[in-house]
Short mmCIF file of C-alpha atoms in Angstrom, two decimals:
data_model
loop_
_atom_site.label_atom_id
_atom_site.label_comp_id
_atom_site.label_asym_id
_atom_site.label_seq_id
_atom_site.Cartn_x
_atom_site.Cartn_y
_atom_site.Cartn_z
CA MET A 10 -34.68 68.03 101.82
CA GLU A 11 -37.47 68.97 104.45
CA GLU A 12 -39.47 65.98 102.83
CA GLN A 13 -36.72 63.78 104.19
CA GLN A 14 -36.56 65.29 107.34
CA ASN A 15 -40.09 65.26 107.84
CA HIS A 16 -39.72 61.46 107.16
CA SER A 17 -36.09 61.03 109.74
CA SER A 18 -38.81 63.13 112.63
CA ARG A 19 -41.84 60.23 111.70
CA THR A 20 -39.37 57.45 112.23
CA PHE A 21 -37.23 58.49 115.02
CA SER A 22 -40.47 59.29 116.85
CA PHE A 23 -41.48 55.79 116.04
CA GLU A 24 -38.07 54.19 117.26
CA ARG A 25 -38.46 56.20 120.26
CA ARG A 26 -42.22 55.57 121.01
CA LYS A 27 -43.02 53.40 123.94
CA LEU A 28 -45.87 50.42 124.36
CA PRO A 29 -48.82 51.66 125.91
CA ASN A 30 -49.71 49.95 129.21
CA PHE A 31 -51.65 47.43 127.23
CA LEU A 32 -52.54 45.54 131.15
CA ILE A 33 -53.67 49.35 133.10
CA SER A 34 -56.59 49.86 130.14
CA VAL A 35 -58.35 46.38 129.37
CA LYS A 36 -62.26 46.32 128.22
CA LEU A 37 -64.74 43.71 129.72
CA LYS A 38 -66.13 42.53 126.74
CA TYR A 39 -62.49 40.64 125.87
CA VAL A 40 -62.48 39.21 129.22
CA LYS A 41 -65.96 38.11 128.78
CA LEU A 42 -64.79 36.73 125.55
CA GLY A 43 -61.86 34.72 126.76
CA TYR A 44 -64.35 33.09 129.19
CA HIS A 45 -66.93 32.26 126.51
CA TYR A 46 -64.12 29.97 124.54
CA LEU A 47 -62.93 28.54 127.91
CA ILE A 48 -66.72 27.36 128.54
CA SER A 49 -67.56 26.59 125.02
CA ASN A 50 -64.43 24.34 124.42
CA ALA A 51 -64.67 22.99 127.86
CA MET A 52 -68.29 20.44 127.66
CA TYR A 53 -65.65 17.64 127.92
CA LEU A 54 -64.12 18.34 131.01
CA ILE A 55 -67.29 18.79 132.55
CA LEU A 56 -68.19 14.83 131.13
CA ILE A 57 -64.91 13.67 132.29
CA PRO A 58 -65.82 13.97 136.35
CA LEU A 59 -69.72 12.60 135.29
CA LEU A 60 -68.04 9.75 133.88
CA GLY A 61 -65.91 9.44 136.58
CA VAL A 62 -68.19 9.59 139.58
CA THR A 63 -70.25 7.12 137.41
CA SER A 64 -67.42 4.67 136.74
CA ALA A 65 -66.25 5.10 140.91
CA HIS A 66 -69.68 3.94 141.62
CA LEU A 67 -70.10 0.52 139.23
CA SER A 68 -66.81 -0.67 139.97
CA THR A 69 -68.46 -0.89 143.83
CA ILE A 70 -71.17 -3.39 142.13
CA SER A 71 -70.92 -6.91 142.72
CA ILE A 72 -71.99 -9.84 140.81
CA LYS A 73 -74.84 -10.53 142.65
CA ASP A 74 -76.27 -6.59 142.70
CA LEU A 75 -75.88 -7.19 138.93
CA ILE A 76 -78.26 -10.51 138.84
CA GLN A 77 -80.59 -9.04 140.45
CA LEU A 78 -80.76 -5.72 138.38
CA TYR A 79 -81.01 -8.26 135.37
CA GLU A 80 -83.74 -9.52 137.46
CA THR A 81 -85.72 -6.02 137.79
CA LEU A 82 -85.16 -4.57 133.91
CA LYS A 83 -85.86 -8.40 132.96
CA PHE A 84 -89.61 -7.50 133.47
CA ASN A 85 -89.60 -3.93 132.42
CA PHE A 86 -88.71 -3.34 129.12
CA LEU A 87 -89.15 0.28 129.20
CA SER A 88 -86.30 0.90 131.99
CA MET A 89 -83.99 -0.77 130.63
CA THR A 90 -84.50 0.43 126.96
CA LEU A 91 -84.21 4.01 128.72
CA CYS A 92 -80.83 3.16 131.16
CA SER A 93 -78.91 2.14 127.95
CA SER A 94 -80.29 4.73 125.66
CA LEU A 95 -79.16 7.44 128.73
CA VAL A 96 -75.18 5.05 128.82
CA VAL A 97 -75.26 5.47 124.86
CA PHE A 98 -76.03 8.78 125.01
CA LEU A 99 -73.45 10.46 127.58
CA ALA A 100 -70.81 8.44 125.97
CA THR A 101 -71.33 9.73 122.39
CA LEU A 102 -71.70 12.88 123.80
CA TYR A 103 -68.43 12.69 125.40
CA PHE A 104 -66.54 11.08 122.49
CA MET A 105 -68.38 14.04 120.11
CA SER A 106 -67.54 17.06 121.80
CA ARG A 107 -64.08 16.35 123.27
CA PRO A 108 -61.63 17.81 120.19
CA ARG A 109 -58.62 15.66 118.54
CA GLY A 110 -55.72 16.21 120.24
CA VAL A 111 -52.45 18.02 117.75
CA TYR A 112 -49.47 17.15 118.60
CA LEU A 113 -46.32 18.95 117.15
CA VAL A 114 -44.49 15.76 115.92
CA ASP A 115 -40.85 18.26 115.33
CA PHE A 116 -39.99 21.45 113.25
CA ALA A 117 -37.46 22.45 111.49
CA CYS A 118 -35.37 26.26 110.86
CA TYR A 119 -34.08 26.99 107.61
CA LYS A 120 -30.23 28.06 108.74
CA PRO A 121 -28.40 29.68 105.11
CA GLN A 122 -25.07 29.11 103.56
CA GLN A 123 -22.26 31.35 104.90
CA ASP A 124 -21.34 33.41 102.39
CA LEU A 125 -24.64 34.64 103.03
CA THR A 126 -24.51 35.93 106.02
CA CYS A 127 -24.81 40.08 106.06
CA THR A 128 -22.80 42.01 108.91
CA ARG A 129 -23.31 45.53 109.23
CA GLU A 130 -20.53 46.74 107.42
CA VAL A 131 -21.54 45.04 104.34
CA PHE A 132 -25.34 45.93 104.71
CA VAL A 133 -23.30 49.42 104.52
CA GLU A 134 -21.32 48.85 101.82
CA LYS A 135 -23.83 46.89 99.34
CA SER A 136 -26.21 49.87 100.23
CA ASN A 137 -23.63 52.46 99.07
CA LEU A 138 -22.57 50.31 95.98
CA THR A 139 -26.27 50.69 94.97
CA LYS A 140 -26.14 54.04 94.25
CA ALA A 141 -29.80 54.08 95.27
CA PHE A 142 -29.43 56.20 98.37
CA THR A 143 -28.68 59.32 99.12
CA GLU A 144 -25.87 60.22 101.55
CA GLU A 145 -28.25 61.24 104.70
CA ASN A 146 -30.80 58.05 104.34
CA LEU A 147 -26.98 56.04 104.16
CA LEU A 148 -26.44 57.36 107.64
CA PHE A 149 -29.72 57.17 108.42
CA GLN A 150 -29.48 53.40 107.84
CA LYS A 151 -26.30 52.81 109.51
CA LYS A 152 -27.95 54.25 112.75
CA ILE A 153 -31.17 51.95 112.60
CA LEU A 154 -28.90 49.13 112.20
CA GLU A 155 -27.02 49.92 115.59
CA ARG A 156 -29.95 50.50 117.50
CA SER A 157 -31.95 47.33 115.69
CA GLY A 158 -30.65 44.74 117.90
CA LEU A 159 -29.38 42.73 114.93
CA GLY A 160 -25.82 41.50 115.13
CA GLN A 161 -23.03 40.45 112.59
CA LYS A 162 -24.16 37.13 111.69
CA THR A 163 -27.55 37.78 109.48
CA TYR A 164 -28.44 36.26 106.33
CA LEU A 165 -29.26 38.13 103.09
CA PRO A 166 -30.28 36.25 99.60
CA LYS A 167 -27.86 36.21 96.76
CA ALA A 168 -29.37 38.53 94.91
CA ILE A 169 -29.37 41.22 97.31
CA LEU A 170 -25.62 41.07 97.99
CA ARG A 171 -24.63 40.96 94.51
CA VAL A 172 -23.22 43.82 93.18
CA PRO A 173 -25.19 45.10 91.27
CA PRO A 174 -28.50 43.59 93.23
CA ASN A 175 -30.79 41.46 90.86
CA PRO A 176 -34.30 41.19 92.54
CA CYS A 177 -36.19 39.32 89.70
CA MET A 178 -39.26 36.29 89.68
CA ALA A 179 -35.69 34.14 89.01
CA GLU A 180 -34.32 34.81 91.94
CA ALA A 181 -36.99 35.36 94.34
CA ARG A 182 -38.15 31.40 93.43
CA LYS A 183 -35.00 30.41 94.15
CA GLU A 184 -34.47 31.91 97.47
CA ALA A 185 -38.44 30.44 98.22
CA GLU A 186 -37.43 27.16 97.18
CA GLU A 187 -33.72 27.23 98.78
CA VAL A 188 -35.96 28.13 102.16
CA MET A 189 -38.79 26.14 102.06
CA PHE A 190 -37.25 22.83 100.51
CA GLY A 191 -34.50 22.96 103.05
CA ALA A 192 -36.57 23.15 106.13
CA ILE A 193 -39.19 20.92 104.88
CA ASP A 194 -35.95 18.31 103.75
CA GLU A 195 -34.91 18.54 107.73
CA VAL A 196 -38.59 18.39 109.46
CA LEU A 197 -39.14 14.87 107.27
CA GLU A 198 -35.65 13.83 107.81
CA LYS A 199 -36.09 13.94 111.85
CA THR A 200 -39.84 12.49 111.65
CA GLY A 201 -39.35 9.86 108.98
CA VAL A 202 -42.40 10.96 107.65
CA LYS A 203 -42.64 10.42 103.81
CA ALA A 204 -44.36 13.39 101.76
CA LYS A 205 -46.95 11.20 100.62
CA ASP A 206 -48.45 10.79 104.21
CA ILE A 207 -48.90 14.30 104.12
CA GLY A 208 -52.33 15.37 104.05
CA ILE A 209 -52.78 18.96 104.79
CA LEU A 210 -50.38 21.66 103.65
CA VAL A 211 -50.62 25.46 104.47
CA VAL A 212 -47.64 27.93 103.46
CA ASN A 213 -47.70 31.22 104.33
CA CYS A 214 -45.38 34.07 102.53
CA SER A 215 -46.39 37.85 103.17
CA LEU A 216 -45.14 39.97 99.99
CA PHE A 217 -44.20 36.93 97.85
CA ASN A 218 -46.96 35.12 96.04
CA PRO A 219 -45.93 33.49 92.52
CA THR A 220 -48.42 31.72 89.96
CA PRO A 221 -48.20 28.86 91.11
CA SER A 222 -48.33 29.51 94.22
CA LEU A 223 -45.86 28.31 97.05
CA SER A 224 -47.97 25.39 97.79
CA ALA A 225 -48.15 24.26 94.63
CA MET A 226 -43.91 24.79 94.38
CA ILE A 227 -43.88 22.09 97.74
CA VAL A 228 -46.62 19.80 95.80
CA ASN A 229 -44.57 19.39 92.82
CA HIS A 230 -41.23 19.10 94.26
CA TYR A 231 -42.21 16.44 96.42
CA ASN A 232 -45.02 14.83 94.46
CA LEU A 233 -47.20 15.40 97.16
CA ARG A 234 -50.87 13.13 96.90
CA GLY A 235 -53.02 14.51 94.40
CA ASN A 236 -56.29 15.02 97.29
CA VAL A 237 -53.51 17.08 99.84
CA LEU A 238 -55.79 19.85 101.26
CA SER A 239 -52.99 22.88 100.41
CA TYR A 240 -53.98 26.65 101.41
CA ASN A 241 -51.38 29.54 100.18
CA LEU A 242 -51.75 32.61 103.14
CA GLY A 243 -50.23 35.75 101.43
CA GLY A 244 -50.27 39.44 102.67
CA MET A 245 -50.60 38.42 106.38
CA GLY A 246 -48.08 39.96 107.93
CA CYS A 247 -45.40 38.38 110.78
CA SER A 248 -48.17 36.81 112.54
CA ALA A 249 -49.50 34.99 109.60
CA GLY A 250 -46.99 31.85 110.68
CA LEU A 251 -49.87 31.27 114.28
CA ILE A 252 -52.45 31.83 111.81
CA SER A 253 -51.58 28.66 109.94
CA ILE A 254 -51.06 26.87 112.62
CA ASP A 255 -54.87 27.25 113.69
CA LEU A 256 -56.08 27.15 110.70
CA ALA A 257 -53.83 23.52 110.34
CA LYS A 258 -55.43 22.95 114.05
CA GLN A 259 -59.50 23.67 112.47
CA LEU A 260 -58.42 21.09 109.45
CA LEU A 261 -57.01 18.45 111.72
CA GLN A 262 -60.13 18.64 113.78
CA VAL A 263 -62.48 17.55 111.09
CA HIS A 264 -59.43 15.32 108.44
CA PRO A 265 -58.75 11.84 111.45
CA ASN A 266 -55.31 10.09 111.54
CA SER A 267 -53.66 13.26 109.14
CA TYR A 268 -50.26 14.99 109.02
CA ALA A 269 -50.39 18.86 108.36
CA LEU A 270 -47.13 20.65 107.29
CA VAL A 271 -47.00 24.23 107.83
CA VAL A 272 -44.37 26.21 106.20
CA SER A 273 -43.77 29.68 107.38
CA MET A 274 -41.22 32.53 105.88
CA GLU A 275 -40.79 35.73 103.79
CA ASN A 276 -38.99 36.53 101.17
CA ILE A 277 -36.38 39.26 100.60
CA THR A 278 -35.45 39.34 96.92
CA LEU A 279 -37.95 40.93 95.50
CA ASN A 280 -38.97 42.59 98.46
CA TRP A 281 -35.81 45.13 98.80
CA TYR A 282 -36.39 48.52 99.19
CA PHE A 283 -34.06 50.64 96.66
CA GLY A 284 -35.51 54.54 97.65
CA ASN A 285 -35.18 56.90 100.18
CA ASN A 286 -38.78 57.34 102.05
CA ARG A 287 -37.67 57.08 105.54
CA SER A 288 -40.64 54.81 106.64
CA MET A 289 -40.30 52.02 104.10
CA LEU A 290 -36.01 52.31 104.55
CA VAL A 291 -36.77 51.12 108.05
CA SER A 292 -37.74 47.60 106.32
CA ASN A 293 -34.50 46.87 105.02
CA CYS A 294 -32.49 47.52 108.48
CA LEU A 295 -34.72 44.35 110.27
CA PHE A 296 -35.76 42.47 108.14
CA ARG A 297 -33.49 38.92 106.61
CA MET A 298 -33.71 35.52 105.41
CA GLY A 299 -34.95 32.53 107.28
CA GLY A 300 -37.59 30.27 107.30
CA ALA A 301 -39.42 27.38 109.36
CA ALA A 302 -41.63 23.63 108.77
CA ILE A 303 -43.62 22.55 111.14
CA LEU A 304 -45.05 18.88 111.36
CA LEU A 305 -48.54 18.57 113.48
CA SER A 306 -50.97 15.02 113.87
CA ASN A 307 -54.09 14.00 115.09
CA LYS A 308 -52.61 10.59 115.12
CA PRO A 309 -52.93 9.37 118.65
CA SER A 310 -50.12 7.42 117.87
CA ASP A 311 -48.15 10.00 117.38
CA ARG A 312 -48.34 11.54 120.94
CA GLY A 313 -45.42 9.27 122.34
CA ARG A 314 -43.01 10.38 119.81
CA ALA A 315 -44.27 14.14 119.48
CA LYS A 316 -42.68 17.25 121.47
CA TYR A 317 -45.87 19.17 122.19
CA GLN A 318 -49.31 19.27 122.28
CA LEU A 319 -51.12 22.44 121.00
CA VAL A 320 -53.63 23.80 123.97
CA HIS A 321 -54.83 26.82 122.81
CA THR A 322 -54.75 29.54 119.65
CA VAL A 323 -56.14 33.02 120.01
CA ARG A 324 -56.20 35.93 117.09
CA THR A 325 -57.22 38.89 117.70
CA HIS A 326 -57.66 41.06 114.84
CA LYS A 327 -57.95 45.45 114.65
CA GLY A 328 -58.52 45.81 110.82
CA ALA A 329 -62.13 47.35 111.20
CA ASP A 330 -59.79 50.50 112.72
CA ASP A 331 -58.42 52.66 110.16
CA LYS A 332 -55.41 53.60 111.79
CA SER A 333 -54.87 50.15 113.05
CA TYR A 334 -55.02 48.96 108.78
CA GLY A 335 -52.82 51.56 107.73
CA CYS A 336 -49.93 51.43 110.30
CA VAL A 337 -48.19 48.81 108.17
CA PHE A 338 -48.90 49.50 105.02
CA GLN A 339 -47.04 47.99 101.15
CA GLU A 340 -47.39 51.13 98.41
CA GLU A 341 -45.06 53.32 96.44
CA ASP A 342 -43.19 55.98 97.23
CA GLU A 343 -43.32 59.21 95.24
CA THR A 344 -40.97 58.03 92.74
CA LYS A 345 -43.15 55.04 92.21
CA ARG A 346 -40.87 52.38 93.90
CA VAL A 347 -42.63 49.79 95.97
CA GLY A 348 -42.12 49.74 99.95
CA VAL A 349 -43.83 48.69 102.88
CA ALA A 350 -44.18 51.94 104.90
CA LEU A 351 -44.32 52.15 108.80
CA SER A 352 -46.81 54.55 110.47
CA LYS A 353 -45.72 56.40 113.39
CA ASP A 354 -48.94 55.11 115.33
CA LEU A 355 -47.41 51.40 114.71
CA MET A 356 -46.40 51.50 118.80
CA ALA A 357 -49.97 52.63 119.73
CA VAL A 358 -51.15 50.11 117.42
CA ALA A 359 -49.44 46.98 118.49
CA GLY A 360 -50.26 48.20 122.56
CA GLU A 361 -54.24 47.48 121.56
CA ALA A 362 -53.75 44.71 119.83
CA LEU A 363 -51.83 42.56 122.43
CA LYS A 364 -54.26 44.14 125.61
CA THR A 365 -57.09 42.85 123.52
CA ASN A 366 -55.38 39.13 122.78
CA ILE A 367 -53.24 38.89 125.91
CA THR A 368 -57.01 39.57 127.95
CA THR A 369 -58.49 37.02 126.05
CA LEU A 370 -56.09 34.60 126.69
CA GLY A 371 -56.24 35.42 130.15
CA PRO A 372 -58.61 33.32 131.25
CA LEU A 373 -57.83 29.98 129.09
CA VAL A 374 -54.43 30.24 130.85
CA LEU A 375 -54.15 31.81 133.81
CA PRO A 376 -54.54 29.92 137.47
CA MET A 377 -57.71 30.40 139.36
CA SER A 378 -56.23 32.55 142.02
CA GLU A 379 -54.33 35.04 139.93
CA GLN A 380 -57.99 35.14 137.42
CA LEU A 381 -59.55 35.95 140.52
CA LEU A 382 -57.66 38.73 141.60
CA PHE A 383 -57.45 40.27 137.75
CA PHE A 384 -61.66 40.19 137.91
CA VAL A 385 -62.27 41.27 141.14
CA THR A 386 -59.98 44.44 140.40
CA LEU A 387 -61.45 44.82 137.08
CA VAL A 388 -64.49 45.18 138.18
CA ALA A 389 -63.94 47.88 140.79
CA ARG A 390 -62.70 49.66 138.82
CA LYS A 391 -64.74 49.86 135.52
CA ILE A 392 -67.83 49.32 137.64
CA PHE A 393 -67.96 50.59 140.58
CA LYS A 394 -64.89 53.06 139.57
CA MET A 395 -62.90 52.71 142.94
CA LYS A 396 -59.71 54.52 142.09
CA ILE A 397 -57.57 51.48 143.05
CA LYS A 398 -54.05 50.27 141.41
CA PRO A 399 -55.20 48.03 138.81
CA TYR A 400 -53.56 43.92 138.94
CA ILE A 401 -51.51 42.89 136.79
CA PRO A 402 -51.68 39.17 136.71
CA ASP A 403 -48.74 37.23 136.79
CA PHE A 404 -48.42 35.14 133.27
CA LYS A 405 -44.90 33.39 134.53
CA LEU A 406 -47.02 31.53 136.82
CA ALA A 407 -49.21 30.22 133.19
CA PHE A 408 -46.11 29.56 131.12
CA GLU A 409 -42.73 28.61 131.99
CA HIS A 410 -41.51 29.76 128.36
CA PHE A 411 -42.02 33.11 126.42
CA CYS A 412 -41.29 33.54 122.18
CA ILE A 413 -42.33 36.99 121.17
CA HIS A 414 -42.10 37.60 117.83
CA ALA A 415 -38.44 39.33 117.11
CA GLY A 416 -39.99 42.11 115.14
CA GLY A 417 -37.82 44.22 116.91
CA ARG A 418 -36.04 45.64 119.89
CA ALA A 419 -38.38 48.56 121.09
CA VAL A 420 -40.61 45.98 120.96
CA LEU A 421 -39.03 43.27 122.93
CA ASP A 422 -37.71 46.20 125.26
CA GLU A 423 -41.91 47.18 126.19
CA LEU A 424 -43.16 43.63 126.16
CA GLU A 425 -40.11 42.89 129.38
CA LYS A 426 -41.37 45.92 131.17
CA ASN A 427 -45.45 45.70 130.74
CA LEU A 428 -45.23 41.61 131.38
CA ASP A 429 -42.78 42.15 134.06
CA LEU A 430 -40.06 39.07 132.05
CA SER A 431 -37.03 38.63 133.51
CA ASP A 432 -33.96 38.64 130.90
CA TRP A 433 -34.27 35.14 130.59
CA HIS A 434 -37.53 34.83 129.52
CA MET A 435 -36.71 37.65 126.94
CA GLU A 436 -33.44 35.72 126.09
CA PRO A 437 -35.19 33.23 123.40
CA SER A 438 -36.56 36.45 121.40
CA ARG A 439 -33.31 38.95 121.79
CA MET A 440 -30.75 36.47 120.85
CA THR A 441 -32.99 35.12 117.26
CA LEU A 442 -33.39 38.85 116.95
CA TYR A 443 -29.70 38.93 117.58
CA ARG A 444 -28.73 36.31 115.19
CA PHE A 445 -31.21 36.12 112.60
CA GLY A 446 -32.91 39.67 112.46
CA ASN A 447 -36.37 39.41 112.18
CA THR A 448 -37.00 36.49 110.22
CA SER A 449 -40.97 37.66 110.09
CA SER A 450 -43.72 34.41 110.83
CA SER A 451 -40.56 32.06 111.20
CA SER A 452 -39.36 33.99 114.20
CA LEU A 453 -41.13 32.52 116.95
CA TRP A 454 -40.09 28.76 115.38
CA TYR A 455 -35.92 29.86 115.83
CA GLU A 456 -36.94 30.89 119.63
CA LEU A 457 -38.38 28.09 120.20
CA ALA A 458 -35.46 26.41 118.57
CA TYR A 459 -33.13 28.66 120.84
CA THR A 460 -34.94 27.18 124.19
CA GLU A 461 -34.43 23.51 123.05
CA ALA A 462 -30.57 23.78 122.41
CA LYS A 463 -30.19 25.37 125.91
CA GLY A 464 -31.79 22.31 127.16
CA ARG A 465 -35.03 24.79 129.12
CA ILE A 466 -37.37 22.47 127.76
CA ARG A 467 -38.54 20.10 130.44
CA LYS A 468 -41.64 17.40 130.28
CA GLY A 469 -45.11 19.30 131.26
CA ASP A 470 -44.14 22.73 130.79
CA ARG A 471 -45.55 25.70 128.84
CA THR A 472 -44.75 27.59 125.95
CA TRP A 473 -46.70 30.24 124.89
CA GLN A 474 -45.94 31.77 121.53
CA ILE A 475 -47.25 35.66 120.81
CA ALA A 476 -46.73 37.34 117.17
CA PHE A 477 -48.25 40.54 115.66
CA GLY A 478 -48.57 41.77 112.14
CA SER A 479 -50.18 43.82 109.16
CA GLY A 480 -53.78 44.24 109.60
CA PHE A 481 -53.04 44.97 112.30
CA LYS A 482 -53.30 41.30 113.91
CA CYS A 483 -51.88 39.80 116.97
CA ASN A 484 -51.91 36.12 117.76
CA SER A 485 -51.44 33.57 120.68
CA ALA A 486 -50.55 29.93 120.68
CA VAL A 487 -50.00 27.57 123.61
CA TRP A 488 -47.83 24.59 123.53
CA LYS A 489 -47.33 21.84 126.27
CA ALA A 490 -44.22 19.84 125.94
CA LEU A 491 -44.69 15.97 126.42
CA LYS A 492 -41.15 15.33 127.01
CA THR A 493 -37.73 16.38 128.44
CA ILE A 494 -35.78 17.77 125.20
CA ASN A 495 -32.28 16.17 124.86
CA PRO A 496 -30.44 19.05 123.14
CA ALA A 497 -27.36 16.77 122.55
CA LYS A 498 -29.98 14.67 120.19
CA GLU A 499 -31.65 17.98 118.51
CA LYS A 500 -30.37 19.31 114.88
CA SER A 501 -31.52 23.00 115.24
CA PRO A 502 -29.64 25.79 113.48
CA TRP A 503 -28.04 26.89 116.69
CA ILE A 504 -27.06 23.66 117.91
CA ASP A 505 -23.24 23.86 117.27
CA GLU A 506 -22.91 28.38 118.06
CA ILE A 507 -25.11 27.80 121.38
CA HIS A 508 -22.50 27.81 123.47
CA GLU A 509 -21.99 31.49 122.16
CA PHE A 510 -25.38 32.75 123.84
CA PRO A 511 -26.20 34.61 125.14
CA VAL A 512 -24.45 38.05 124.47
CA HIS A 513 -25.07 41.15 125.60
CA VAL A 514 -27.52 43.61 123.65
CA PRO A 515 -27.94 47.41 125.28
CA LYS A 516 -31.42 48.28 126.32
CA VAL A 517 -32.91 51.08 123.21
CA SER A 518 -32.97 53.62 126.01
CA LYS A 519 -29.21 53.26 126.36
CA VAL A 520 -28.65 53.55 122.38
CA ILE A 521 -30.49 56.17 122.05
CA GLU A 522 -28.99 57.98 124.95
CA SER A 523 -25.26 57.05 123.24
#
């Protein structure tokens, strides 16, 4: 009993602990890293004005000037060769340094069948019928559910809802197939792309890694071509979805005229915890069934029909630090039951990772006015030791929409405060957590689908996706809308019920006080 009380105190401290103000304490090396990314990827931005000036000058040359130039160079072979070589060199340098555009043609989010709905009451009832949990831990899970931010329509797989539960390899494969194939079928239907046209396949699922792999299951089911470049990412947590996007982007830079299919999901069936370690029980209360499929292309011809263009990806890994490495850890409890333990240091670790990622991303996306104010203030405080208030950049000037991983309500509350975001900006994340729960790496796509279903995406809008997960990692992706999205023409998991949202979800502090 004493051990259970200790677990309780550790978990409740996790619930109440606030995210550090990661914009107040900033390290110069991450600002430098952001500018390094900006400069190293901007060679073509320097060449474009140079070529533009050259073209403008050439446009003023008349036929008479060209004839005179020809007569001059006709007797000066060396000058003509050097001039021609310079033009060819500049043109080659421009086209070689310019990265290929990566376009998001379309995406789809899986929506489970109605019979897989799990209300809070059903969750408590099914947990009680398993006879696996003590009365104290049943009450504990009920309290976590009440403050989790999850609504009454989230989904769990059949194997977990069954009495008694049947968590086995066969059921886990069924869940994986249902989620992956459901999302992929929809995205192929929406885009009209044939499975044989897919040249790159990236699948991420953190806790379920069967043999053959999940990517092999997709290759087999859709009869993908024999030279498809397939990758299966495991054990990389909730931020793996953006890692998959970044990997696909890198591959699309070296494989022209290709389609890349990214599939993000988590598997619940084999990863439900049936023990009484409270640090592991929290995952049962938060994670739910879901997945997404995203079709990317580097074909210039797809730009006209694509929804978004990928502008930036920034990845941050804090795994070198022991505290960060162990804050989300899959292990056995004292009864040899496997679960994922959440450390009391999780919020502090998340804050450090977020701070690093955002500091690196800032120079790439913030307007020059914001960068100057931030940089001058930072130098004054860090180098000249001036006691002035730190300047917090306004990221709302860089992005119209925010998709923040729906990991839990406490983190969303703190990010809203630290980034000075409004309820409108946080709405996609909060409503995704409420409607679908924490669907791990796919949550960002439910959030983007929500934004589309609300009719908020306009041509030119910028969307910031940010996710964090075990390791500890924090990753960002920035997308630019290539067209205005008409929700009436979209098929999404929200479209039949979007009129019901937003709903009011009280902040964590109010829940705890009550």
